[in-house]
CSV table of C-alpha atoms in Angstrom, one decimal:
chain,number,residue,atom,x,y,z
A,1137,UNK,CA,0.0,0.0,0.0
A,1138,UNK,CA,2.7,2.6,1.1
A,1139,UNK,CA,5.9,2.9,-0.8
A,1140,UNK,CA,9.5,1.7,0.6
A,1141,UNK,CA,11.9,3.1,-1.8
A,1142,UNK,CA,14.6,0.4,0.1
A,1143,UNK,CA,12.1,-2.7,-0.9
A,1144,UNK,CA,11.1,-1.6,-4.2
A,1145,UNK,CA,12.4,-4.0,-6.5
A,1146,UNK,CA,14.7,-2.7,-9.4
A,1147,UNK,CA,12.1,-4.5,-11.6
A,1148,UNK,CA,8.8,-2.7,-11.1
A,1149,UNK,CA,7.3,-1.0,-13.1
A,1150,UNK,CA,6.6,2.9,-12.0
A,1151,UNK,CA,3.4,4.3,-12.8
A,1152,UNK,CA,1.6,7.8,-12.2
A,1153,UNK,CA,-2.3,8.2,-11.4
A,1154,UNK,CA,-4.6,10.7,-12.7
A,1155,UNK,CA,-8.1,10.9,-11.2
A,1156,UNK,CA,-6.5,9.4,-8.3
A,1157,UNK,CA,-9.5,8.8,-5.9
A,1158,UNK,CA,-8.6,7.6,-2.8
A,1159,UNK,CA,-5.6,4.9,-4.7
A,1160,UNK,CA,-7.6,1.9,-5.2
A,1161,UNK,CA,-5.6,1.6,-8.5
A,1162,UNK,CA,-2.8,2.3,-7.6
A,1163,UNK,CA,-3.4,-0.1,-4.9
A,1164,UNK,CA,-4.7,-2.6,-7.1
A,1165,UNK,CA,-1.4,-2.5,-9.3
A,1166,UNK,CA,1.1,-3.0,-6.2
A,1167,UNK,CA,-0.4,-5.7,-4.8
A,1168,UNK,CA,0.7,-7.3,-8.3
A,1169,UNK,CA,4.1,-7.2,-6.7
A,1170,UNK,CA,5.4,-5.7,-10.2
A,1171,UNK,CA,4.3,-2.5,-9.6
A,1172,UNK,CA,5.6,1.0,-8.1
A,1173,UNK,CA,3.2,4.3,-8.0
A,1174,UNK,CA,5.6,7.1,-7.9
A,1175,UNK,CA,2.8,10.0,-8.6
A,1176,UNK,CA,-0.6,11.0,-8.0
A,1177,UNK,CA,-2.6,13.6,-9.4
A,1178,UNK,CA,-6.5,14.3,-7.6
A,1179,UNK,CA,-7.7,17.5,-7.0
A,1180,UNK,CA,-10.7,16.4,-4.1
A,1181,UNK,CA,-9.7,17.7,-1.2
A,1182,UNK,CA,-11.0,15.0,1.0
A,1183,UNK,CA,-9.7,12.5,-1.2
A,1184,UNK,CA,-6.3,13.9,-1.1
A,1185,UNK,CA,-6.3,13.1,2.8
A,1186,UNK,CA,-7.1,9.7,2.4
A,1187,UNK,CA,-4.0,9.4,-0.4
A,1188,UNK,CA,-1.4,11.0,1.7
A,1189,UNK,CA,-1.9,8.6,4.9
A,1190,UNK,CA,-2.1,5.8,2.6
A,1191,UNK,CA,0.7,7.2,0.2
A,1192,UNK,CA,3.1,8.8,2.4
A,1193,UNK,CA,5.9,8.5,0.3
A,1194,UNK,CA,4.0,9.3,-3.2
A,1195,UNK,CA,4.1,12.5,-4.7
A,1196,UNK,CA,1.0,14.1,-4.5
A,1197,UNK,CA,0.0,16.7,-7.2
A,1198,UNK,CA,-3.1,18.7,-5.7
A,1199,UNK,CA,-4.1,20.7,-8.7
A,1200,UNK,CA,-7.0,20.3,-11.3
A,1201,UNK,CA,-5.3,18.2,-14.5
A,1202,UNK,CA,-6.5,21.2,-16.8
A,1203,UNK,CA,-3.0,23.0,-14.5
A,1204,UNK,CA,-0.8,20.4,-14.8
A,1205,UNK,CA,2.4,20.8,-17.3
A,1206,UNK,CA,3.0,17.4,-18.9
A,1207,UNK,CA,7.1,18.0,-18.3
A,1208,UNK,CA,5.9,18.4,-14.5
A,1209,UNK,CA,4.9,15.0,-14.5
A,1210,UNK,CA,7.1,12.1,-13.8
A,1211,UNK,CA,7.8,9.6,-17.1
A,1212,UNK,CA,7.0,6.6,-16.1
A,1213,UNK,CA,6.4,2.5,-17.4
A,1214,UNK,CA,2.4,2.7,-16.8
A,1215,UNK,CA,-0.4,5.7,-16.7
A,1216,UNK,CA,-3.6,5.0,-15.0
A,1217,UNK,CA,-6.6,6.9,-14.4
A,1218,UNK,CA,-10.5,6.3,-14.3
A,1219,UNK,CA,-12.1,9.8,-15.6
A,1220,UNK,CA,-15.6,11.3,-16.0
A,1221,UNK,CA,-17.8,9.8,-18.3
A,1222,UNK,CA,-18.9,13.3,-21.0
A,1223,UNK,CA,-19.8,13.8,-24.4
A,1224,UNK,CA,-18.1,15.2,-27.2
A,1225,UNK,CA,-18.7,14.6,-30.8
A,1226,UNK,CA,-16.7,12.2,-33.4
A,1227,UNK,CA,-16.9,15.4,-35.8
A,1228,UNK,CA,-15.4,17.8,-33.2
A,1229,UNK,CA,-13.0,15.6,-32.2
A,1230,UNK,CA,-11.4,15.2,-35.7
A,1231,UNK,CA,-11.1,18.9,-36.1
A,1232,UNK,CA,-8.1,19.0,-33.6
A,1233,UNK,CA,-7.8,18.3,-29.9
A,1234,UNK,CA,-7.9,21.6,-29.1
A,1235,UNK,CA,-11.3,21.7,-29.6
A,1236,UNK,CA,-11.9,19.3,-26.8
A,1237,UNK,CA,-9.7,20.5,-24.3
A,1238,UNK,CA,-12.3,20.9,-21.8
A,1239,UNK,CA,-13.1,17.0,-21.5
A,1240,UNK,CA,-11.2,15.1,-19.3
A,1241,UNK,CA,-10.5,12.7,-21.2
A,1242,UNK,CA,-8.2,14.7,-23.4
A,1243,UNK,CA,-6.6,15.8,-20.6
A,1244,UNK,CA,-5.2,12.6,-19.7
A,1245,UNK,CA,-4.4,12.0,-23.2
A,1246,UNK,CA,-2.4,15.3,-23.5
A,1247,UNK,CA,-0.2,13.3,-21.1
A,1248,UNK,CA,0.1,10.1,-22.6
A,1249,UNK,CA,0.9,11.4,-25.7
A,1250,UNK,CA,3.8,13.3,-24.4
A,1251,UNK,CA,5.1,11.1,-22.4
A,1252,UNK,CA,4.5,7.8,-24.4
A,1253,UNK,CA,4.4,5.1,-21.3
A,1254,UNK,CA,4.5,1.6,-22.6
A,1255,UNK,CA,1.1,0.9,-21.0
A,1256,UNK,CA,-2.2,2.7,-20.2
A,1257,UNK,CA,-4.9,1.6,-18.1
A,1258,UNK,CA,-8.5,3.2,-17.9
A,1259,UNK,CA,-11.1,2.7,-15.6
A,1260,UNK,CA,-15.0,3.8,-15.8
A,1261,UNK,CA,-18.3,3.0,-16.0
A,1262,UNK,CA,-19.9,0.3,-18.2
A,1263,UNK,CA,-22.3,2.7,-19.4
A,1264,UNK,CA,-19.4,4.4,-21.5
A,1265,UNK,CA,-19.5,2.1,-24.5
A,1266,UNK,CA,-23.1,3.0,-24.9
A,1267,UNK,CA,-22.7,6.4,-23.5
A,1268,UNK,CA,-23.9,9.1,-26.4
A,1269,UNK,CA,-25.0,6.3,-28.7
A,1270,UNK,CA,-21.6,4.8,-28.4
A,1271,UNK,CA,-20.0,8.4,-29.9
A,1272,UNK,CA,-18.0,8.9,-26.5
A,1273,UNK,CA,-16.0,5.1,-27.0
A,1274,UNK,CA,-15.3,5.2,-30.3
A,1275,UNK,CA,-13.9,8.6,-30.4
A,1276,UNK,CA,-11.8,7.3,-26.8
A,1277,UNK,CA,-11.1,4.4,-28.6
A,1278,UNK,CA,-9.9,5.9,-32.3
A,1279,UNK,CA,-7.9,8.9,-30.1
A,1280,UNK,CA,-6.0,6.2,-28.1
A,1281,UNK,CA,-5.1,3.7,-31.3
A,1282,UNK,CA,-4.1,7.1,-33.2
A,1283,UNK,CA,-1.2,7.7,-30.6
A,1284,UNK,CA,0.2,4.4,-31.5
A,1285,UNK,CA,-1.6,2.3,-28.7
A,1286,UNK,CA,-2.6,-1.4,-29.5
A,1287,UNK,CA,-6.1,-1.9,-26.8
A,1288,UNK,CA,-8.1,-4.2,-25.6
A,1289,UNK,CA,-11.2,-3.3,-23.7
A,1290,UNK,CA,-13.6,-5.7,-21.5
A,1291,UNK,CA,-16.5,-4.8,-19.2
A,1292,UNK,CA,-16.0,-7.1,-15.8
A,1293,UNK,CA,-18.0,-8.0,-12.9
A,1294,UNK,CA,-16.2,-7.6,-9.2
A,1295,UNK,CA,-18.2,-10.7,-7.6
A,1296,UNK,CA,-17.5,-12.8,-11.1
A,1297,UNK,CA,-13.8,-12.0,-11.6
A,1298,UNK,CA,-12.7,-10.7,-7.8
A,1299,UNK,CA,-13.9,-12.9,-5.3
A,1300,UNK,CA,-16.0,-9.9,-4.1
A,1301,UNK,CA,-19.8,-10.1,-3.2
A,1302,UNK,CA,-20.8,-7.0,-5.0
A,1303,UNK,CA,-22.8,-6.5,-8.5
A,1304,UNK,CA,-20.4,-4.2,-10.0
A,1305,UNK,CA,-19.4,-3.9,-13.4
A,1306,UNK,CA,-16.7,-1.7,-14.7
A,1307,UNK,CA,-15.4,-0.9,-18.4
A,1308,UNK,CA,-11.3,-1.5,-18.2
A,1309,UNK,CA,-9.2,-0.4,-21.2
A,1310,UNK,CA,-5.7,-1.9,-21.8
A,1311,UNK,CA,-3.0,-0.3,-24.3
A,1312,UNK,CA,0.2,-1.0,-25.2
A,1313,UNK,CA,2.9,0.3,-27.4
A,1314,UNK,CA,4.6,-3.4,-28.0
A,1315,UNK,CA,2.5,-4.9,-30.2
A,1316,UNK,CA,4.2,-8.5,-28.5
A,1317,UNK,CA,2.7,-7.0,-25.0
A,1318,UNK,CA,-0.6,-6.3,-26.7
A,1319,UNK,CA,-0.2,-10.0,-28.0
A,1320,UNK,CA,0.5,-11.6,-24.7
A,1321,UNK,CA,-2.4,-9.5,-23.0
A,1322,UNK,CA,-5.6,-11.1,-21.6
A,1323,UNK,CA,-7.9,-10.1,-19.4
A,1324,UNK,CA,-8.1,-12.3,-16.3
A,1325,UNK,CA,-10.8,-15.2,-16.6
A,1326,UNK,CA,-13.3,-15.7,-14.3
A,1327,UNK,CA,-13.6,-17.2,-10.7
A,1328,UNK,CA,-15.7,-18.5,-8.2
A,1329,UNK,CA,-17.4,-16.5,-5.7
A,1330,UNK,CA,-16.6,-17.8,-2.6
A,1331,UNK,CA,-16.6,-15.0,-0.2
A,1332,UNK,CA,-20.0,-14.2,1.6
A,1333,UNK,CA,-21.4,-11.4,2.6
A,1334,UNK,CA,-20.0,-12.0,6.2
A,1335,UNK,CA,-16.6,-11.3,4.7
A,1336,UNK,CA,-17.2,-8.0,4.0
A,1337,UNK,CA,-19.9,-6.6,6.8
A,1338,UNK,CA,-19.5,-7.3,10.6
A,1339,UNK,CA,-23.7,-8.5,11.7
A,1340,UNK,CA,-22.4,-9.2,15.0
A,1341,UNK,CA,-20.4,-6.9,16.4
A,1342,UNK,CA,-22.9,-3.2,17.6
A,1343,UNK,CA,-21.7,-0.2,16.1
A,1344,UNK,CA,-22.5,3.7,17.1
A,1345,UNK,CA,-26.1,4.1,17.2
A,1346,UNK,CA,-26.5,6.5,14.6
A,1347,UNK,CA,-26.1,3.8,12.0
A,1348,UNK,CA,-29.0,1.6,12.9
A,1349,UNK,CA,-32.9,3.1,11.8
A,1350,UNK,CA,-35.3,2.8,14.4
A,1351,UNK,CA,-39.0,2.8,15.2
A,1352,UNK,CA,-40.0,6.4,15.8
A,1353,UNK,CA,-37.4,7.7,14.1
A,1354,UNK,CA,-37.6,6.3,10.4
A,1355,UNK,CA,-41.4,6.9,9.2
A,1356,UNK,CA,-40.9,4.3,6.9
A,1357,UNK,CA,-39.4,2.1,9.6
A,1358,UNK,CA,-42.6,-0.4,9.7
A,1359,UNK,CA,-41.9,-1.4,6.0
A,1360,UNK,CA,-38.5,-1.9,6.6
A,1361,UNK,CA,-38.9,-4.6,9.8
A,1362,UNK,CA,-41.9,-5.9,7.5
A,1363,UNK,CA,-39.1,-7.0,4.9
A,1364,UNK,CA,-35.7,-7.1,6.7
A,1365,UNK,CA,-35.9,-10.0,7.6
A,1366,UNK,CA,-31.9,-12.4,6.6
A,1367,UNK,CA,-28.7,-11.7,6.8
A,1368,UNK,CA,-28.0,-13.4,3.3
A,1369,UNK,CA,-29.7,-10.8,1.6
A,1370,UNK,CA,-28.3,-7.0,1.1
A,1371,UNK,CA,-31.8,-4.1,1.1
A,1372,UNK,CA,-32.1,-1.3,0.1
A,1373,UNK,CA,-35.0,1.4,1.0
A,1374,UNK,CA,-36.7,2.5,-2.5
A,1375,UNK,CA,-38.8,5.5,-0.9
A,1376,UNK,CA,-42.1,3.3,-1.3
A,1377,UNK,CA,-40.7,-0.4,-0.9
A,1378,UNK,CA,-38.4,-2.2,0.0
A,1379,UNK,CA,-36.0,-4.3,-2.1
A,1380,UNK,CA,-34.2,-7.3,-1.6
A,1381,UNK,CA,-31.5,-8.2,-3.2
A,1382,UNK,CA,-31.5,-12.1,-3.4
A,1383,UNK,CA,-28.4,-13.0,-5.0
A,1384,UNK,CA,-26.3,-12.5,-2.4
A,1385,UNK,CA,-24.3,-9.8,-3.2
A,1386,UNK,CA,-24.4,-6.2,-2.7
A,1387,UNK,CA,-25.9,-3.8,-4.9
A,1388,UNK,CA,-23.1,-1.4,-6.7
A,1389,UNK,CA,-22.0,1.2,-4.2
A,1390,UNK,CA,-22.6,4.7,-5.8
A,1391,UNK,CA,-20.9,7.9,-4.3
A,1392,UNK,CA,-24.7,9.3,-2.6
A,1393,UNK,CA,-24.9,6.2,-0.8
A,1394,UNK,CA,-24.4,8.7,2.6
A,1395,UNK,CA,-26.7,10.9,2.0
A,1396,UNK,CA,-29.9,9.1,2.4
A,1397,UNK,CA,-32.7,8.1,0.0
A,1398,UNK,CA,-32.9,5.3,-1.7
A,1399,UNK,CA,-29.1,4.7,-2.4
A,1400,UNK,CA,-28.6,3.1,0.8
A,1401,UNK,CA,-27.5,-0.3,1.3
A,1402,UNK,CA,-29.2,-1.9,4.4
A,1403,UNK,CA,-28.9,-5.2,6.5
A,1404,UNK,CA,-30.1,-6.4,9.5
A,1405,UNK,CA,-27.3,-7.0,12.1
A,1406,UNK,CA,-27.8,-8.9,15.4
A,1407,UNK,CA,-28.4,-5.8,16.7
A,1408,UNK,CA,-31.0,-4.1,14.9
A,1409,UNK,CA,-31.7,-2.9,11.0
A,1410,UNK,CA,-28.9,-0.3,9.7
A,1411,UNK,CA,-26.7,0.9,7.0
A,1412,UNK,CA,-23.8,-0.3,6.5
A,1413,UNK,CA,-20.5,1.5,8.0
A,1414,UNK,CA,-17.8,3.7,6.0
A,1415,UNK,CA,-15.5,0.8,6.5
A,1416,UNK,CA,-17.5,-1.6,5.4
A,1417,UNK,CA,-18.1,0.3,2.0
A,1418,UNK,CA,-14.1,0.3,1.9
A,1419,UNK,CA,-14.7,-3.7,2.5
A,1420,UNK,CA,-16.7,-4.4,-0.2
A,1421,UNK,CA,-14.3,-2.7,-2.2
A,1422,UNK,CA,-11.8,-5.2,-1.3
A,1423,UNK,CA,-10.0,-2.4,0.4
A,1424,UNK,CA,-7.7,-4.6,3.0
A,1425,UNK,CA,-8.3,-4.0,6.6
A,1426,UNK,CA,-5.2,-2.1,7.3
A,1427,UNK,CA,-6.3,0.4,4.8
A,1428,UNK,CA,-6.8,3.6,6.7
A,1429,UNK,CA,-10.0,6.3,6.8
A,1430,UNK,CA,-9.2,9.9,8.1
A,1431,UNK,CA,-11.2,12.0,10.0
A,1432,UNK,CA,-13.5,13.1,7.9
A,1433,UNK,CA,-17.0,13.2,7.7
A,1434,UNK,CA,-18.8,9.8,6.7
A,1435,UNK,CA,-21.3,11.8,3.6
A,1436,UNK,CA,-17.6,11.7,2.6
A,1437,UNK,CA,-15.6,8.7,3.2
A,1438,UNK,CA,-19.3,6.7,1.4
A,1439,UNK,CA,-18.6,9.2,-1.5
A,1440,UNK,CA,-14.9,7.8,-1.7
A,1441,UNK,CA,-15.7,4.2,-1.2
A,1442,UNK,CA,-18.6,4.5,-3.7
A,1443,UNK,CA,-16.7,6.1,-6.4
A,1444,UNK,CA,-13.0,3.9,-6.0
A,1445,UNK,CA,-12.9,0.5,-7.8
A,1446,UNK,CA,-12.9,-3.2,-7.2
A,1447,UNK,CA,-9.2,-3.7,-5.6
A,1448,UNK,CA,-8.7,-7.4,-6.1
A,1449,UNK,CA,-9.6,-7.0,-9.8
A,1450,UNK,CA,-7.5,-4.3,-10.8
A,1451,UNK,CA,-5.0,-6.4,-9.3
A,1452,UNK,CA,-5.9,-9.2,-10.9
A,1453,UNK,CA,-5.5,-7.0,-14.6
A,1454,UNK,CA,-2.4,-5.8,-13.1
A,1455,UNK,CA,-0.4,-9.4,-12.9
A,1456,UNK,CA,-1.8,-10.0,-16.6
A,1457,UNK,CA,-0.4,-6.5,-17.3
A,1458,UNK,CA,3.1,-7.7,-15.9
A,1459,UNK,CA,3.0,-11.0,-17.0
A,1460,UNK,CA,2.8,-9.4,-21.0
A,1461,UNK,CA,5.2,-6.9,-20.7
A,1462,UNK,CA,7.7,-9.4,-19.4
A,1463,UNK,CA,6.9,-12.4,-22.2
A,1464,UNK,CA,7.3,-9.4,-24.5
A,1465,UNK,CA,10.9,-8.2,-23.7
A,1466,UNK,CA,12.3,-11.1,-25.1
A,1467,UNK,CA,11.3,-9.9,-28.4
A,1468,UNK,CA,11.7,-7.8,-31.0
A,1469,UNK,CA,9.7,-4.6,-30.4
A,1470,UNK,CA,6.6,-4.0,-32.8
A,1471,UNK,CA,5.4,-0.2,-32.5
A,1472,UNK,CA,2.6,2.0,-34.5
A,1473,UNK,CA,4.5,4.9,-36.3
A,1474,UNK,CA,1.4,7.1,-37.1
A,1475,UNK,CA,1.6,9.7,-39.5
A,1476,UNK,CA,-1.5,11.5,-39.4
A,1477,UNK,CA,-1.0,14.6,-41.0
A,1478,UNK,CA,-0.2,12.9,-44.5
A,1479,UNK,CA,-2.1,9.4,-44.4
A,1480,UNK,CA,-5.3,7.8,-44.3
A,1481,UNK,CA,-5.3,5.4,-41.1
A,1482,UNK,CA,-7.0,2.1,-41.3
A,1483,UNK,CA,-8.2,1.1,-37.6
A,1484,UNK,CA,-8.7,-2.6,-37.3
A,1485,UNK,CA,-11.6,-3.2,-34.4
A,1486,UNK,CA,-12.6,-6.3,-33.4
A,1487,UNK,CA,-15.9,-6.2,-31.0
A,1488,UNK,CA,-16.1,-9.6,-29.6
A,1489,UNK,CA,-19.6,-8.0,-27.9
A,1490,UNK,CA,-20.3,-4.4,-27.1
A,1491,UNK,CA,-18.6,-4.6,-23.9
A,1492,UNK,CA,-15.5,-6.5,-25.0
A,1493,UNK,CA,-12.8,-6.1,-28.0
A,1494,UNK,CA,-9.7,-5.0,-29.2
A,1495,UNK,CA,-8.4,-2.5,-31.8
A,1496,UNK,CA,-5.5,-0.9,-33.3
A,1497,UNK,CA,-3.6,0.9,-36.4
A,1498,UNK,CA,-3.7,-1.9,-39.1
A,1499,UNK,CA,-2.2,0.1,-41.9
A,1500,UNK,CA,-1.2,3.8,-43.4
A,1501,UNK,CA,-2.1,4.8,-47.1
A,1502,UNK,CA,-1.7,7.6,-49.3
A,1503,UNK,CA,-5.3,7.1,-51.2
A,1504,UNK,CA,-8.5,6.1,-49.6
A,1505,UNK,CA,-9.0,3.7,-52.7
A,1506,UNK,CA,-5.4,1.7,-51.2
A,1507,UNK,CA,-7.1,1.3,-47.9
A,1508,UNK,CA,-10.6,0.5,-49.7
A,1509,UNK,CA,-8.1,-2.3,-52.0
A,1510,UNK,CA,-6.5,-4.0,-48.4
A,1511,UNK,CA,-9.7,-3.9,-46.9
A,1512,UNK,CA,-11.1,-6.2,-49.6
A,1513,UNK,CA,-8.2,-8.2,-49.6
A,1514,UNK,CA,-8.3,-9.0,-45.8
A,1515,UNK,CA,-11.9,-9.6,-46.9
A,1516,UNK,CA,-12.9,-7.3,-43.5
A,1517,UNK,CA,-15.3,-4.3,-44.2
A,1518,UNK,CA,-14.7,-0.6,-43.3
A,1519,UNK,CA,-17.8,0.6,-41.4
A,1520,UNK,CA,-18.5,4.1,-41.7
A,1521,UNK,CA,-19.5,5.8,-38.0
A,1522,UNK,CA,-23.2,5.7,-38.9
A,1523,UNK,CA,-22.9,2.3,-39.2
A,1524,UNK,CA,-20.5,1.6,-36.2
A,1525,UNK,CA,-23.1,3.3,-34.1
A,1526,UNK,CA,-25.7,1.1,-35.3
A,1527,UNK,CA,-23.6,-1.9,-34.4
A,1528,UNK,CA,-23.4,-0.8,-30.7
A,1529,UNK,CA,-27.0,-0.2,-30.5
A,1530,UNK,CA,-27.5,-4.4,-31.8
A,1531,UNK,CA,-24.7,-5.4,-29.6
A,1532,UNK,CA,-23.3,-7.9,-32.2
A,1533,UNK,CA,-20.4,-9.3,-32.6
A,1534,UNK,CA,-18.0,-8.3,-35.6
A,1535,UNK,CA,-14.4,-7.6,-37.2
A,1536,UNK,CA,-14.1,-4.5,-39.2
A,1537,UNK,CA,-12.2,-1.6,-40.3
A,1538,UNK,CA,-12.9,2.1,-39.5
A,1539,UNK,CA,-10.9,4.4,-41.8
A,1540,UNK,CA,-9.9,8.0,-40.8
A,1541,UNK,CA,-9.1,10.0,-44.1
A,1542,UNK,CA,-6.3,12.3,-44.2
């Protein structure tokens, strides 16, 4: 969790961390044992206290990305970061970057361009492949692949693929700039749930009073003791009903959890009906137990848990991560050389669903009827973004070729 420059092993990769939340990335990545975050960028101010007892030896960079130099940040192996989800067009992106300065995600990009690590990893939403009629991921996805990156993407479960009981599903994007990394990539198969609900929320023990909802107190507290009623099940309060979640699990944990409504997750403990605690939020988030919370108030430390990730899986993503960058130095390096200003780029995409695939530069030409020619020879159509679009909305499965003209 907290860096010792004496332990760190000559052969870790470094990494730096925009949108940093409170490190559950960067957490995620060194418990891979491969991995070494040596900068953090997050502008919350709460979430900047929970970094800097957890990070004490990280540099922290305070300010909004939009002030941040890209020579002031470190180079490093890896850039990470998990952004805000926003719109911007597929026209208005291909009339410059500057155009798009604003969005966040160009930001980040501003610094992986400059600095060129050998790997990038993105974390957000699932929503974002769909997000804007699937405009927002295809022009995330095109930007990256332009800047020589070779990605996969895949939309994961935390109780499927990290032994968490949550329902939580997460885009991640992978890029490389070794093809042979790229090659050697996959994303982390599934496993079996094993840990229960009890491994992540204490029923036993009584906690401070103000957690638990009582009669008198609650208005709606009749309803609640009406259906309340196991400790296999997480509930949650849906301002006329109750609902019970049945599979076990809990429901995704969303930033607002802490500030009443229907967003909160509720049990029934040994000692009564209540919410659950800030620490266990940070459980369910596999957060390990010697993680620590600071002072702060608990509207925040819920808004923290709720918007962090799943740790075990981004650990699990990180050891893949390793694992290809290490079969890959063996051989001989295989980059993307893009030449934008002169070429027309064919993008090969392969969408093994609308939540998983892979894509990359296949080819540069002088003449759109050369990349029209290759196309048909790798008998692999090029979809225009009309009918890209339409593919997300079917969710099918398919191998083309996008083609940016110069």
């Amino acid at each position: 969790m907290t860096q010792n420059n004496d332990a760190v092993s000559t052969k870790n990769y470094t990494i730096a961390s925009f949108f940093g939340g409170v490190g559950g990335i960067d957490l995620g990545f060194e418990e891979a044992k491969k991995f070494s975050t040596v900068y953090i960028n997050e502008f919350d101010k709460n979430a900047q206290e929970t970094i800097t007892i957890n990070f004490p030896e990280v540099s922290l960079d305070r300010r909004d990305i939009h002030e941040v130099n890209e020579d002031e940040v470190p180079s490093t192996d890896v850039v990470v970061g998990g952004f805000p989800c926003q719109a911007f067009s597929i026209a208005g992106y291909r009339k410059g970057f500057e155009d798009e300065r604003g969005d966040l995600f160009f930001e980040l990009l501003r610094i992986i361009k400059y600095h060129k690590p050998k790997v990038i990893f993105i974390e957000n939403v699932k929503n974002m492949v769909t997000h804007d009629h699937g405009n927002t991921f295809k022009v995330i996805r095109e930007a990256l692949t332009l800047n020589g990156y070779y990605i996969k993407w895949k939309v994961i479960n935390a109780k499927d693929y990290g032994n968490i009981p949550q329902n939580r599903e997460r885009i991640y994007i992978t890029g490389f700039l070794d093809k042979n990394a790229f090659d050697e990539f996959e994303f982390p198969n599934k496993v079996e749930l094993t840990n229960g609900l009890d491994t992540v929320i204490d029923f036993n023990t009584k906690v401070d009073d103000k957690y638990y909802y009582r009669q008198g107190i609650q208005p709606f507290y009749d309803k609640l003791e009406e259906a309340i009623i196991s400790q296999n099940s997480v509930y949650q309060w849906r301002r006329q009903y109750v609902r019970e979640n049945k599979s076990g699990v809990v429901p995704t944990l969303t930033a607002n959890m802490g500030t009443g409504g229907h967003n909160v997750p509720l049990i029934l403990s040994d000692h009564g009906i209540r919410k659950l605690t800030p620490r266990e939020t940070f459980n369910i988030q596999g957060f390990p137990k010697d993680f620590k919370l600071p002072e702060i108030s608990n509207a925040q430390l819920y808004k923290q848990a709720g918007n962090s990730v799943v740790v075990p899986v981004i650990k699990r993503i990180a050891e893949n991560i390793a694992n290809a960058l290490e079969l890959a130095e063996s051989k001989t390096k295989i980059y993307n050389t893009i030449e934008m200003s002169n070429k027309n780029i064919l993008i090969y995409v392969d969408m093994k669903s609308r939540f998983e695939g892979e894509s990359f530069v296949q080819a540069y030409f002088d003449e759109v009827s050369e990349a029209n020619d290759f196309a048909r020879t790798k008998e692999i159509p090029i979809l225009s973004d009309e009918e890209y679009l339409k593919l997300v909305k079917r969710d099918v499965s398919k191998c083309f070729y996008s083609l940016q003209e110069k």
